[in-house]
Tab-separated table of C-alpha atoms in Angstrom:
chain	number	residue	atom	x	y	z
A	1	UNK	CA	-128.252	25.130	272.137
A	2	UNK	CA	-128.205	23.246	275.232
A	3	UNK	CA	-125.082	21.017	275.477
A	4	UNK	CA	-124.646	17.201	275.409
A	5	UNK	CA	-123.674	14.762	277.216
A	6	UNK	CA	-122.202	11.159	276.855
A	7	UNK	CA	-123.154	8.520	279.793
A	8	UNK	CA	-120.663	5.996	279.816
A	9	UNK	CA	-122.539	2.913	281.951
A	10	UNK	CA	-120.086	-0.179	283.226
A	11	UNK	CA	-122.809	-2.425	283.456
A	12	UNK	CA	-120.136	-5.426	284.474
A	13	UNK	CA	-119.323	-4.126	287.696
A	14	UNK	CA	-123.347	-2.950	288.177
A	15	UNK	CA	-125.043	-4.904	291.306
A	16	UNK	CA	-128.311	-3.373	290.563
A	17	UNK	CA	-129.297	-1.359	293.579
A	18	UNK	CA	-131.217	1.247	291.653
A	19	UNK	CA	-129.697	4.394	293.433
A	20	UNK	CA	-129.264	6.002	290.041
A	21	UNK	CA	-132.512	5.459	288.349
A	22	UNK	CA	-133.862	7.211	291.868
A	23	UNK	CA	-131.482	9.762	291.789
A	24	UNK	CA	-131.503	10.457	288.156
A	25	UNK	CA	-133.880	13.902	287.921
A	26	UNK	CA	-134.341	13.461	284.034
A	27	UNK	CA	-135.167	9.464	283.447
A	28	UNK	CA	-132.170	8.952	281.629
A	29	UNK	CA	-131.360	5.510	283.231
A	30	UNK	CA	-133.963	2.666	283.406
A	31	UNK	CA	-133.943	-0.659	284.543
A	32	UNK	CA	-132.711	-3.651	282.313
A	33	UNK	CA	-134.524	-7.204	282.717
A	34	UNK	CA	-132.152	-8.475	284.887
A	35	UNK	CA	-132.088	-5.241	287.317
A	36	UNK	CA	-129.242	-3.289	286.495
A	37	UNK	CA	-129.221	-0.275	284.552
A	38	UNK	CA	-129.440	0.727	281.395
A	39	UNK	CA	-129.226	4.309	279.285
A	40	UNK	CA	-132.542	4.672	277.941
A	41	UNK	CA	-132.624	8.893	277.209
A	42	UNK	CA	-129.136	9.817	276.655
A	43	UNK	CA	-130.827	13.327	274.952
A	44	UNK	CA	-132.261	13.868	278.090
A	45	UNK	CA	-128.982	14.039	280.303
A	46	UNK	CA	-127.920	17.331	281.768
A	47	UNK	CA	-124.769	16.026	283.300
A	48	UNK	CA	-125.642	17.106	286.760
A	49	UNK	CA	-123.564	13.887	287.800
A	50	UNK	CA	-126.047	12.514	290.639
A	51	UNK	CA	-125.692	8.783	289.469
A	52	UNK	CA	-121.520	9.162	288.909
A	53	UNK	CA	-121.482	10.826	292.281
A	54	UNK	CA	-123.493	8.154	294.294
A	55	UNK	CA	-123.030	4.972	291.971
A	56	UNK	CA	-121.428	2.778	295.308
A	57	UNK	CA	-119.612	0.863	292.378
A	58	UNK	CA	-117.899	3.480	290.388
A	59	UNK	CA	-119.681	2.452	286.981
A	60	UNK	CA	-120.374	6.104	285.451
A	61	UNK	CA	-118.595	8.439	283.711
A	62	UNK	CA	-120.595	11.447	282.707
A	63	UNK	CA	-118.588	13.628	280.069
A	64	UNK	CA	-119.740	16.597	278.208
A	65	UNK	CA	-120.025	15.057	274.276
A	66	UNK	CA	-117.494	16.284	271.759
A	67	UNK	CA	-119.205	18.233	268.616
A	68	UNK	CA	-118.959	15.778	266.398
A	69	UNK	CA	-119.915	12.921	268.854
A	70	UNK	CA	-123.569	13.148	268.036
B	1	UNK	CA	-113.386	5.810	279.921
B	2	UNK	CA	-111.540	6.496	283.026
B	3	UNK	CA	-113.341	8.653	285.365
B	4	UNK	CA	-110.761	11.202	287.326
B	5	UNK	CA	-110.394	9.246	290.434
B	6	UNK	CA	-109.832	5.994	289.088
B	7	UNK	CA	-105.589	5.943	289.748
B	8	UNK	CA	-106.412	5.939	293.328
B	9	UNK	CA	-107.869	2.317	292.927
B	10	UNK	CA	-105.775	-1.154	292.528
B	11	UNK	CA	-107.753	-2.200	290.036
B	12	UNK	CA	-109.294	-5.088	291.565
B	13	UNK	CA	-112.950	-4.170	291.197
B	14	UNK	CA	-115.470	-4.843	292.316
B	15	UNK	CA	-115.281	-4.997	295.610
B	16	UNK	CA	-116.957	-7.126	298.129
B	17	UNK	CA	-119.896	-4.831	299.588
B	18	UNK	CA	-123.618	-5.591	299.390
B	19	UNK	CA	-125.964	-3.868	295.859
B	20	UNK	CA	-126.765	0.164	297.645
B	21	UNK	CA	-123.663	-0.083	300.387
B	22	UNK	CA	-122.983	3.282	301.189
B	23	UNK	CA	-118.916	2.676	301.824
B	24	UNK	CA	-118.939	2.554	297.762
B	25	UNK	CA	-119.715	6.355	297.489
B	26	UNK	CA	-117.330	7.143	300.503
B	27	UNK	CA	-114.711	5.583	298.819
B	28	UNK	CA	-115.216	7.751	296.085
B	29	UNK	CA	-115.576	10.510	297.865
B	30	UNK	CA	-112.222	10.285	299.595
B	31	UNK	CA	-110.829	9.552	295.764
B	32	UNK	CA	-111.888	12.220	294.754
B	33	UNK	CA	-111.038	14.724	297.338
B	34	UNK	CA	-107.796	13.251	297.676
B	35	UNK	CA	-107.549	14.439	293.572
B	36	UNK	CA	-108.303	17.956	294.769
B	37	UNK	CA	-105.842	17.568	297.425
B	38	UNK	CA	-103.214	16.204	294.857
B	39	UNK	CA	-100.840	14.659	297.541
B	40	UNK	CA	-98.401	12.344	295.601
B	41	UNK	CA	-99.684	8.673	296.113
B	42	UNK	CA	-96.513	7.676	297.491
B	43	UNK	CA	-96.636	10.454	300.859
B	44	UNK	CA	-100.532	9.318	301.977
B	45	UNK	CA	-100.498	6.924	304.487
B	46	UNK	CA	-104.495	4.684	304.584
B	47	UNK	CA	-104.794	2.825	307.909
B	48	UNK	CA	-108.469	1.287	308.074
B	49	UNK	CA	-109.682	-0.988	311.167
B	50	UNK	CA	-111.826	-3.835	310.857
B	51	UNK	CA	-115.218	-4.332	309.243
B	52	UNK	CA	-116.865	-3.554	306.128
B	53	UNK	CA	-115.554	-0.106	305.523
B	54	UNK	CA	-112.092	-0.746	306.425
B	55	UNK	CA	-112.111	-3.605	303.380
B	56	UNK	CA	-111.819	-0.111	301.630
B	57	UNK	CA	-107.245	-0.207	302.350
B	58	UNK	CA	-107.534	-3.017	300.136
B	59	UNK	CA	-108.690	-1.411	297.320
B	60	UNK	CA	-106.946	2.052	297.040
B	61	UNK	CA	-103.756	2.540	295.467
B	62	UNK	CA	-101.907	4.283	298.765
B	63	UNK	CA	-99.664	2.798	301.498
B	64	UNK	CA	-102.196	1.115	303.211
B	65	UNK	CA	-102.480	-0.472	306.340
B	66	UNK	CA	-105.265	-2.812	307.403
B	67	UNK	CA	-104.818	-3.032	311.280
B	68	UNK	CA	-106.451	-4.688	314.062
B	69	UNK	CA	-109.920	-4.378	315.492
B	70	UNK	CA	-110.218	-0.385	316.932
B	71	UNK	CA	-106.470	0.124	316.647
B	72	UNK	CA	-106.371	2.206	313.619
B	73	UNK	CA	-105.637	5.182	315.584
B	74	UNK	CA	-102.734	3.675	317.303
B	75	UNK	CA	-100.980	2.173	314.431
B	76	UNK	CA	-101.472	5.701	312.561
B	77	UNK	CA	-100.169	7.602	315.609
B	78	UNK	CA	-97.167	5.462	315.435
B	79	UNK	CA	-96.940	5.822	311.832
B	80	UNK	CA	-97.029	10.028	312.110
B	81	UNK	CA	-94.751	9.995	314.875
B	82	UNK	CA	-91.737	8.395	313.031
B	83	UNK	CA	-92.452	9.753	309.410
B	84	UNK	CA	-93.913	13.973	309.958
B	85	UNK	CA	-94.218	14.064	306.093
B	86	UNK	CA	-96.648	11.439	305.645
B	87	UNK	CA	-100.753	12.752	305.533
B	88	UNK	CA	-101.958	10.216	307.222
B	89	UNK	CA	-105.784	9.244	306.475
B	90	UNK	CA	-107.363	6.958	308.807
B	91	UNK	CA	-110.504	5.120	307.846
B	92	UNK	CA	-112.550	3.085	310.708
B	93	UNK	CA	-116.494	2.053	311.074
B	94	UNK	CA	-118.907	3.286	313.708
B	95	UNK	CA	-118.107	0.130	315.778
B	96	UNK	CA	-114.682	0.263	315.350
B	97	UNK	CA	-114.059	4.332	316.415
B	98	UNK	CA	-116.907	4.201	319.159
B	99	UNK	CA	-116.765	0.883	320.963
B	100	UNK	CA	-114.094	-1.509	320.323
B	101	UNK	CA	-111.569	1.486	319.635
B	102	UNK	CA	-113.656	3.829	321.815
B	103	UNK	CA	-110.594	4.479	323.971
B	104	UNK	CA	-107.665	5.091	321.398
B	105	UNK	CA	-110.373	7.672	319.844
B	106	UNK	CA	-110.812	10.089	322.415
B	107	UNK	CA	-106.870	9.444	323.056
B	108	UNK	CA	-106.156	10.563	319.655
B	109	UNK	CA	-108.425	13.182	319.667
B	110	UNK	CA	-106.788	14.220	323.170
B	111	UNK	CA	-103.072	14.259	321.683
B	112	UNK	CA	-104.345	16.576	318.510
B	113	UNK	CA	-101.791	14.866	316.106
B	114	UNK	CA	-101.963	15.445	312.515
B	115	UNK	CA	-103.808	12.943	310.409
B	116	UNK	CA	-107.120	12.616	309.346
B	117	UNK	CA	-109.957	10.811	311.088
B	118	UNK	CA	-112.690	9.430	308.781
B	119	UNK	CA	-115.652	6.970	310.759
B	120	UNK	CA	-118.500	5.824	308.433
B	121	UNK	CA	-121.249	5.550	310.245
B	122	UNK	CA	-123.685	2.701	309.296
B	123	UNK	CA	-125.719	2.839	312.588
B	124	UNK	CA	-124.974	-0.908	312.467
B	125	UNK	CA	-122.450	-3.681	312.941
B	126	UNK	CA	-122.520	-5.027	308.992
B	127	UNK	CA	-119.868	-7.252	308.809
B	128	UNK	CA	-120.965	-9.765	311.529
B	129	UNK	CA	-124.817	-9.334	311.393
B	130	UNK	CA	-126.464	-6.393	311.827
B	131	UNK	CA	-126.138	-6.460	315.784
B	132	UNK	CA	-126.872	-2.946	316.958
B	133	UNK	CA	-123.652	-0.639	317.764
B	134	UNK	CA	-123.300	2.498	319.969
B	135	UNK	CA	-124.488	5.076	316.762
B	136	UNK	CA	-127.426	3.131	316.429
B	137	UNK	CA	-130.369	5.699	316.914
B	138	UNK	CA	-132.520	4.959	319.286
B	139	UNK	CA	-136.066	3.043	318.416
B	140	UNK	CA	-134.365	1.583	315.399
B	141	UNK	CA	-134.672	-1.861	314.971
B	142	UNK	CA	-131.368	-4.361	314.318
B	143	UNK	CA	-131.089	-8.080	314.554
B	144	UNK	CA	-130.024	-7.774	318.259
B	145	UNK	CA	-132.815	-5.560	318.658
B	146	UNK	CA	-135.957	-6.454	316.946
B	147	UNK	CA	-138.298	-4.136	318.949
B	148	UNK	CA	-136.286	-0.969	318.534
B	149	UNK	CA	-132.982	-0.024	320.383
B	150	UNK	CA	-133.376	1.560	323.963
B	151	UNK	CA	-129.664	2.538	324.082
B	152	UNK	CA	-129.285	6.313	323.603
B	153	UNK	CA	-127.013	6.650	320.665
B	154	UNK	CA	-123.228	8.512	320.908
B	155	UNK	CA	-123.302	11.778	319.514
B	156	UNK	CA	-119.652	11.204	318.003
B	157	UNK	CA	-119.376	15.266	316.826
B	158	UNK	CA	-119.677	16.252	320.394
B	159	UNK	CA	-117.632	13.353	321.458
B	160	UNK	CA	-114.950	14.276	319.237
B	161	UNK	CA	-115.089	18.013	320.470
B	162	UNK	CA	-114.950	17.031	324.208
B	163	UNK	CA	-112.402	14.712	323.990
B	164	UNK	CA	-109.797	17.472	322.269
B	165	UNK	CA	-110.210	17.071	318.290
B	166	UNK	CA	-109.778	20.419	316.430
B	167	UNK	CA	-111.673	19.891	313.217
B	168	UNK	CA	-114.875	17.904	313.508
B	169	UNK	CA	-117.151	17.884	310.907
B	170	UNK	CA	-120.168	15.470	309.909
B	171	UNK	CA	-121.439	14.680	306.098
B	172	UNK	CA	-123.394	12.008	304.314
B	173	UNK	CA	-123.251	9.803	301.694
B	174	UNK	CA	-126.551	11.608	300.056
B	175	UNK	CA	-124.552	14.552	300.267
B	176	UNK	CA	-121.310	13.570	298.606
B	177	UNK	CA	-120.169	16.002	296.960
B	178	UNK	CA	-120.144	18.230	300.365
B	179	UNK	CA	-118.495	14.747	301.912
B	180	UNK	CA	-115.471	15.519	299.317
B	181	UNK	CA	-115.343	19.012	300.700
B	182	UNK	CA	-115.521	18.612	304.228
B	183	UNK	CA	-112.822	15.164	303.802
B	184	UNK	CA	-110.740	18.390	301.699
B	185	UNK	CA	-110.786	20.858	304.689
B	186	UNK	CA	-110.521	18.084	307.246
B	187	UNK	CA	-107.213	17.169	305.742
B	188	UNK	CA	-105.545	20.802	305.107
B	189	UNK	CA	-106.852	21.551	308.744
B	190	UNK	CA	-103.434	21.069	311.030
B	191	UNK	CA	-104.211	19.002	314.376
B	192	UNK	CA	-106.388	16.028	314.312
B	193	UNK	CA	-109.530	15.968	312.327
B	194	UNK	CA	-112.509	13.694	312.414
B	195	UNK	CA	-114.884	13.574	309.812
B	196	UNK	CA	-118.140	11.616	310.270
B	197	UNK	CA	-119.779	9.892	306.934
B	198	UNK	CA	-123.312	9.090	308.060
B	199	UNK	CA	-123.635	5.796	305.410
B	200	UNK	CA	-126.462	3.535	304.411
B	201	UNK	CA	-126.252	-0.096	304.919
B	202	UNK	CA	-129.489	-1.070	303.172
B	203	UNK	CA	-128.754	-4.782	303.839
B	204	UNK	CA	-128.804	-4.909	307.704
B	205	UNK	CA	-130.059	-1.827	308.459
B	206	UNK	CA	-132.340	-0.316	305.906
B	207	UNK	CA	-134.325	-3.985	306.194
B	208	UNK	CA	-134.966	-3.761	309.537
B	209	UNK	CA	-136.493	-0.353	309.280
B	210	UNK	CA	-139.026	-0.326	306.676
B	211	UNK	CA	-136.237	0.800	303.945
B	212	UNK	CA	-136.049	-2.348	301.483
B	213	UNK	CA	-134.449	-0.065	298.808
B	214	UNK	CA	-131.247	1.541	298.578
B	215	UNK	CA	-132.603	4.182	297.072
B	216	UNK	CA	-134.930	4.272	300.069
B	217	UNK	CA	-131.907	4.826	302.422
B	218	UNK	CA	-130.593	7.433	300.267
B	219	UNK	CA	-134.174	9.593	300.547
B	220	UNK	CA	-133.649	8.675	303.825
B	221	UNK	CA	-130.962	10.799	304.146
B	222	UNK	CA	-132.242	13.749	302.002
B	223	UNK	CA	-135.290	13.951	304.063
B	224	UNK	CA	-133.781	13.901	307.739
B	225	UNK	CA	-130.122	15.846	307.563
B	226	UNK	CA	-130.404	19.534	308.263
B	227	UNK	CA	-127.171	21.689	307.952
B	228	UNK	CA	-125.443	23.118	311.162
B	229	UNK	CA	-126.832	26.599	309.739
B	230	UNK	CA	-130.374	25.961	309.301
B	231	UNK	CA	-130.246	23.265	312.707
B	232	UNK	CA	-128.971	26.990	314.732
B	233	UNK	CA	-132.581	28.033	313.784
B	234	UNK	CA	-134.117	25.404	314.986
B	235	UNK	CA	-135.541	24.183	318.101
B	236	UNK	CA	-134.735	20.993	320.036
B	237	UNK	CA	-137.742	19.147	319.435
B	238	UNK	CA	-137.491	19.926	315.634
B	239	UNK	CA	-134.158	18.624	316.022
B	240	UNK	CA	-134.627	15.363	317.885
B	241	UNK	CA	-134.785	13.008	314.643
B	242	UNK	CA	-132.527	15.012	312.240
B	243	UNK	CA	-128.941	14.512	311.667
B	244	UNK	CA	-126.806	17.685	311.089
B	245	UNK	CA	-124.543	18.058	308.605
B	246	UNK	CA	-121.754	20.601	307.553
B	247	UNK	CA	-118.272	21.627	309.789
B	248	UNK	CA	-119.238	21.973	313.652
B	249	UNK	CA	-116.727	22.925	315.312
B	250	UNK	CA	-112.708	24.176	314.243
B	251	UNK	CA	-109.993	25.269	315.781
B	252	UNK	CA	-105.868	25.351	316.453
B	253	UNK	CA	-104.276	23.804	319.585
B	254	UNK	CA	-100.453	22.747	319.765
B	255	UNK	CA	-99.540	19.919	317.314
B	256	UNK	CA	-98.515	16.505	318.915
B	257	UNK	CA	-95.651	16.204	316.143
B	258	UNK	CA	-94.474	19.675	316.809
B	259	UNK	CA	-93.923	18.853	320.158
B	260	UNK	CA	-92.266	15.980	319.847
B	261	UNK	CA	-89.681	17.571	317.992
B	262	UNK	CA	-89.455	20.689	320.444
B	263	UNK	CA	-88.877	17.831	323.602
B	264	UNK	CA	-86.487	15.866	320.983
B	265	UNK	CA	-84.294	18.961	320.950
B	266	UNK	CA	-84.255	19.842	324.418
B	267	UNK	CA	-83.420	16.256	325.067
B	268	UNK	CA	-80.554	16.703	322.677
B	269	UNK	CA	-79.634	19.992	324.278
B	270	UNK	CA	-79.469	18.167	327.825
B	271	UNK	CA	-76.796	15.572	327.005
């Protein structure tokens, strides 16, 4: 079974540039209605850590989910 | 949830840079190589210049110094001089290492002491406007140039190599994780190391040069860095627009600390 993974999004300290919905190769983020982002597909994240590698404002934490964290 | 690097910050997110600012993902970068280094907090010394990258010694959680205009180098020579142990990171902006500290850079990189060079190149002065600054490429476009630059840009890897530096590498902020490495091997390397961090400033820069986005910048930089392997199979013209990327150029050369203590001794010897 593939594995999962939990995207933890600090949307406080977000300034909406939109690198990580760019960078993000499987959709998971999207854009909220003021311009920052949101998780939309958490099912889809493969926890290649683009967006916590180039988020200029440290707001992800991308963790492989626990078993019973479903 | 804390994510690994976060000790190395004070805590007083956010900071102060533009939506997209490329010094954001350096910063992290340098957090998290300094985790893989795992130097105690208390033996790494931060000196930064002035600009917008150098705001960066007021966030992290080191001794930090925030020095004046170009004289990073010199306040971190000092610094290494009187306390060996110390690893001693210094963190400056394209203007600041290539024109207003354009002298104490290829001085430093002359003496070969110990410490760690990082310059972030923007291609741009932020802080004060977007005026155009001695990395700007030429044919881009900056408030002080709004029909293209004619200057020919430094080539700061080959200026760091000339002028004595014996690590000199080059990375990007598209290309972080590689950033983290080179910052790694950079600091282990003994001898004075400089490691370029080609960065976006999407504000003044990317503007001015049909790059609205930050995310524009960042494809930017995926589409035009080659690495110094696949650049040594490729010709000059191919070359002209790309920037390379990867270690360029290493080697050993006597240590300005070592030798300090060798004609400290003899001095001693002599009385």
């Amino acid at each position: 079974m593939a594995k999962k993974f939990k995207v933890d999004l600090n949307q406080k300290t977000c300034k909406a540039c939109g690198i990580c919905m760019a960078l993000c190769p499987k959709g998971v983020l999207g854009k909220r209605h003021d311009g920052k982002a949101e998780v939309v597909d958490e099912a889809a994240c493969i926890g290649c850590q683009n967006c916590s590698v180039h988020c200029p404002d440290f707001c992800f934490v991308v963790k492989e989910a626990a078993a019973d964290d479903k | 949830m804390e994510a690994v690097y976060e000790k190395y910050f004070r805590g007083n997110l956010p900071h102060i840079w533009c939506p997209g600012c490329g010094n954001g993902i350096v910063m992290s970068a340098i957090a998290r190589a300094l985790d893989k280094l795992n130097y105690p907090q208390d033996d790494v010394l931060f000196i930064s210049g002035i600009g917008c990258s150098s705001r960066m010694s007021g966030y992290m959680d080191l001794n930090t110094v925030h020095t004046a205009h170009g004289r990073a180098l010199a306040f971190a020579t000092g610094a290494k001089v009187c306390e060996p142990r110390l690893h001693v990171f210094v963190l400056m902006g394209d203007g600041d290492a290539a024109a207003i500290g354009g002298n104490h850079f290829i001085h430093a990189c002359r003496r070969n002491i110990d410490m760690t060079a990082i310059v972030i190149n923007n291609s741009i002065y932020g802080m004060t406007g977007g005026q155009f600054s001695p990395l700007t490429p030429t044919g881009k476009r900056a408030t002080t140039a709004p029909y293209g630059s004619i200057d020919r840009a430094f080539n700061l890897v080959a200026l760091a190599e000339g002028a004595g530096a014996t690590y000199v590498a080059r990375g990007d902020v598209f290309h972080a994780v590689q950033l983290t490495n080179l910052i790694v091997e950079a600091a282990e390397h003994k001898g004075f190391s400089v490691v370029e961090a080609v960065s976006t400033c999407p504000v003044s820069f990317g503007r001015y040069n049909d790059m609205p986005e930050p995310a524009d910048m960042m494809l930017w930089l995926r589409d035009n860095t080659v690495t110094v392997q696949q650049a040594a199979k490729m010709s000059e013209e191919e070359l002209a627009d790309k920037i390379i990327i990867g270690k360029h150029y290493e080697t050993e050369a006597v240590e300005y600390g070592d030798e300090m203590a060798r004609l400290l001794a003899r001095a001693k010897e002599a009385e």
